[in-house]
Amino acid sequence: MGGKSEPAKSESMATTTTSPDLINSSFFSFKSLKLKTKQQELLLRISILGLVYILAFIARLFSVLRYESMIHEFDPYFNYRTTLFLTEKGFYEFWNWFDSESWYPLGRIIGGTLYPGLMVTAALIYWALRFLRFFVHIREVCVLTAPFFASNTTLVAYFFGKEIWDTGAGLVAAVLIAICPGYISRSVAGSYDNEAVAIFALLLTFYLFVKAVNTGSLAWALASAFGYFYMVSAWGGYVFIINLVPLYVLVLLITGRYSMRLYIAYNCMYILGMLLAMQIRFVGFQHVQSGEHMGAMGVFLLMQVFYFLDWVKYQLNDTKLFQTFLRITVTSAIMVGGIALGLGTASGYISPWTGRFYSLLDPTYAKDHIPIIASVSEHQPTAWSSFMFDYHILLFLFPAGLYFCFKRLSDATIFIVMYGLTSLYFAGVMVRLILVATPAVCLISAIAVSATVKNLTSLLRTKQKVSQTGSTKGAGSSKASSKVTLDQSQPFQKNGAIALLVGVFYLLSRYAIHCTWVTSEAYSSPSIVLAARGAHGNRILFDDYREAYYWLRQNTPTDAKIMSWWDYGYQITAMGNRTVIVDNNTWNNTHIATVGRAMSSNEDEAYEIMRSLDVNYVLVVFGGVTGYSSDDINKFLWMVRIGGGVYPVIKEPEYLVNGEFRVDKGASPKMLNCLMYKLCYYRFGELTTEYGKPPGYDRARGVEIGNKDIKLEHLEEAYTTSNWIVRIYRVKPPTNRL
Amino acid sequence: MVKSTTKDAQDLFHSLRSTYVATPTNLKIIDLYVCFAVFTALIQVAYMALVGSFPFNSFLSGVLSCIGTAVLAVCLRIQVNKENKEFKDLAPERAFADFVLCNLVLHLVIINFLG
């Protein structure tokens, strides 16, 4: 609601970070083009949004420019493989796909256990491009899906900001979210993961729902139901939406801000959204059977009762009769609801909260009970430094924005405050969830920035009209008009405002510099190609992973089965095209524990297990020669813990010495003889890795290894990559019995 | 005690009835539709209690289609009711068109889910 000329100034702050002298030249050109002010404003807004759209896309292209256009990390390789299958075989085959190339000998029902949104989106883009006769490879589409959807998210952020506050806040929100590192970390080019489209779907659903609550129109509620369907098809994090929206409705009911529009918006979205969500096979009937979704149903029933009572009260116009009616209805409703919930939970029909989401409420749960969830590095609690790293100035702009939201409470601002607070709580529990909090933090900070800049620039524009009380000024805030009357007594008001504005511009420019630096240094590494600085400062690339997978693809029989730790499963199936025993889906804990047991036992016991699983090749990752620290020896204790969780014969203290994990001469004998140790350090004792150190010096652990003379009886070395990072061993068939 | 509650209930009933008679006909038609839909849902739940819930997706789609259309009809009633100040500049044709569109989507999804 700012004046006609206010948005022009508030947007100049956004473009200052890119080109300061554009404004001067543009003002001249505007006058020469004879555009009216409204058209000038529209032109400025559209050009800013266009620039932000391009910026969001380009900022994510670092790794494509430095390395090549390839898929990063682990999970994206599964998504790439399924997308490839979808484009080759069609939707029916994809929806009913049973994969026998992973989790040998169990197989995996892929059609029923994935979230198809990402793959279908990429396939649609691919088919659309092919229809326009652009014959691109599906890999290019997959690599660039995430930046494309990040650009779309900035547009949605603009509209959402416009809905909550005004167009200025919308523009600032678009700029902030375009380069915010919290979002960039999971949406760089090459990071072809569910979150790439899920954050777009999340923000879109929230925007459509807030729009529905503001307008009370069934059409917007229907659109939000479709947005929710897209979110359910894209990511398991949809549980956040189905719990936040009912919580928001509950808060509105309790604070007395409810209205008919809320009823229409929530009911339409809940029923249609729930029905649409149940079409995804992976979600199935969870909306009526799982404890995580019961909140939404409870609020739905509560709303029916609440609004029915409201209608009866309106009909009766007599408080005494209404009290009687109220008493009867409320007691019966609570009794029925309580009995139903109690029966459902006690009989087990309504399943309790699953481990993944329960560990969000009780962070210590996973460490004690489910080691697989606790072992994933993304599930660790967040450190303060991560918050600063990912948010920078947004950290202190967030409380400022909360203050502004509370000053102008409306249905929309209550929603964004609740979204911000709940998502920040979860971001504190798990590092991965900083991503979910990023849109809320950007929006609320945008409100703070926009409101502050607006107030400051309205001070600058008051000129010398001291005689007027300032009520005709389009500033729209009483603070500005009161300051105008004070202008005579404080002549330095304007200078103070200019100084503060310069300060704001400085902060925002530092933010932009920080975000670009973080993207370039920390979030653009593909994880499958490693880089290091050589002795002369030149860049050395380690492409060992792909070297090993292509060796597997070209030198092993097509029905060979590969045993490795579950981290590498997706990559082996996607690039090596061979069957694996366990992969990143981690749906079967016992199978993974079996592999963990094999890795931690001595060679004879491990050979028994490998024969029972028909293993032909074993793959291990070893960082001792290059100093690569994410190798299997550093992950070994997790193998022991997970194996020990199912097979009590594996005891973790046997592998430690005085509670310490060692691989040198003082290591425990069980450690020195286990299969993982032997496979990693086979022939390593003869290798000199660093000048001045004895042979067999492990650069990742910084010690000389204990057992240098390793003999393998049941396995033989098949391939070791050029930097010894990936080592592949062949399992020998049993010797002839005598 | 019992006498006063029955008297209260009777008063309640009469009062509600007299107010309800005064509502316009189009709203009464919508109310009738809502009652019919909820009644159909209750019959389906009773049938499920009798013969068991397999296949569950068919049961769910049947019940949810009734509940869904009832809820949408209530939303239509809210938007068309002349006493609601919030919706006084919403044309009833627009409200009805939204109602038809949402019902269309609802029943398309139900047909897919019915199995």
Short mmCIF file of C-alpha atoms in Angstrom, two decimals, chain A residues 216-219 222 226 259-261 263-264 267-268 271-272 274-276 278-279 285 288-289 300 311-312 314-316 320-321 324-325 349, chain B residues 8 11-12 15-16 19-20 56-57 60 64 67-68 71-72 74-75 77-79 83 86-87 94 98-99 101-102 105-106 109-110 112-113:
data_model
loop_
_atom_site.label_atom_id
_atom_site.label_comp_id
_atom_site.label_asym_id
_atom_site.label_seq_id
_atom_site.Cartn_x
_atom_site.Cartn_y
_atom_site.Cartn_z
CA GLY A 216 -12.61 -17.39 0.05
CA SER A 217 -12.91 -18.70 -3.48
CA LEU A 218 -13.41 -22.41 -4.21
CA ALA A 219 -11.28 -22.14 -7.34
CA LEU A 222 -8.97 -26.36 -5.73
CA PHE A 226 -3.53 -29.59 -6.89
CA SER A 259 -14.33 -16.70 9.02
CA MET A 260 -16.33 -18.42 6.32
CA ARG A 261 -13.43 -18.11 3.93
CA TYR A 263 -13.96 -23.01 6.19
CA ILE A 264 -14.19 -23.06 2.40
CA ASN A 267 -12.31 -28.15 3.65
CA CYS A 268 -11.93 -28.08 -0.11
CA ILE A 271 -10.85 -33.46 0.95
CA LEU A 272 -9.61 -32.99 -2.60
CA MET A 274 -6.36 -36.15 0.45
CA LEU A 275 -8.09 -37.93 -2.42
CA LEU A 276 -5.50 -36.80 -4.94
CA MET A 278 -3.96 -41.29 -2.23
CA GLN A 279 -3.45 -41.84 -5.95
CA PHE A 285 -3.93 -45.12 2.59
CA VAL A 288 -6.55 -42.26 6.96
CA GLN A 289 -4.36 -44.75 8.75
CA PHE A 300 -11.46 -31.29 9.76
CA TRP A 311 -24.72 -21.65 12.48
CA VAL A 312 -27.10 -22.93 15.16
CA TYR A 314 -26.94 -17.63 14.56
CA GLN A 315 -30.30 -19.33 13.97
CA LEU A 316 -31.38 -19.36 17.61
CA LYS A 320 -30.03 -19.98 27.06
CA LEU A 321 -31.30 -22.48 24.55
CA THR A 324 -28.12 -26.39 26.30
CA PHE A 325 -27.56 -27.35 22.72
CA TYR A 349 -5.18 -49.58 13.11
CA ASP B 8 -35.50 -27.43 27.02
CA ASP B 11 -38.10 -25.41 23.16
CA LEU B 12 -34.87 -25.83 21.26
CA SER B 15 -37.15 -22.44 18.02
CA LEU B 16 -34.89 -24.03 15.45
CA THR B 19 -36.18 -20.03 12.25
CA TYR B 20 -35.44 -22.64 9.64
CA PHE B 56 -10.34 -50.63 1.04
CA ASN B 57 -9.82 -48.20 -1.81
CA LEU B 60 -12.75 -45.02 0.85
CA LEU B 64 -15.14 -39.74 0.49
CA ILE B 67 -18.45 -36.51 2.27
CA GLY B 68 -16.68 -34.49 -0.43
CA VAL B 71 -18.69 -30.39 2.04
CA LEU B 72 -18.62 -28.70 -1.37
CA VAL B 74 -21.96 -26.52 2.23
CA CYS B 75 -19.30 -24.23 0.72
CA ARG B 77 -24.43 -22.60 0.49
CA ILE B 78 -22.07 -20.27 2.35
CA GLN B 79 -21.18 -18.41 -0.80
CA GLU B 83 -26.82 -12.97 4.79
CA GLU B 86 -18.15 -11.35 3.02
CA PHE B 87 -19.55 -12.79 -0.17
CA ARG B 94 -19.60 -17.90 -10.23
CA ASP B 98 -16.78 -23.27 -8.87
CA PHE B 99 -18.98 -25.89 -7.21
CA LEU B 101 -15.72 -27.63 -11.28
CA CYS B 102 -14.70 -28.96 -7.87
CA VAL B 105 -12.43 -33.00 -10.21
CA LEU B 106 -13.71 -34.89 -7.15
CA VAL B 109 -10.40 -38.76 -8.90
CA ILE B 110 -13.02 -41.05 -7.34
CA ASN B 112 -9.67 -43.40 -10.80
CA PHE B 113 -9.53 -44.53 -7.18
#
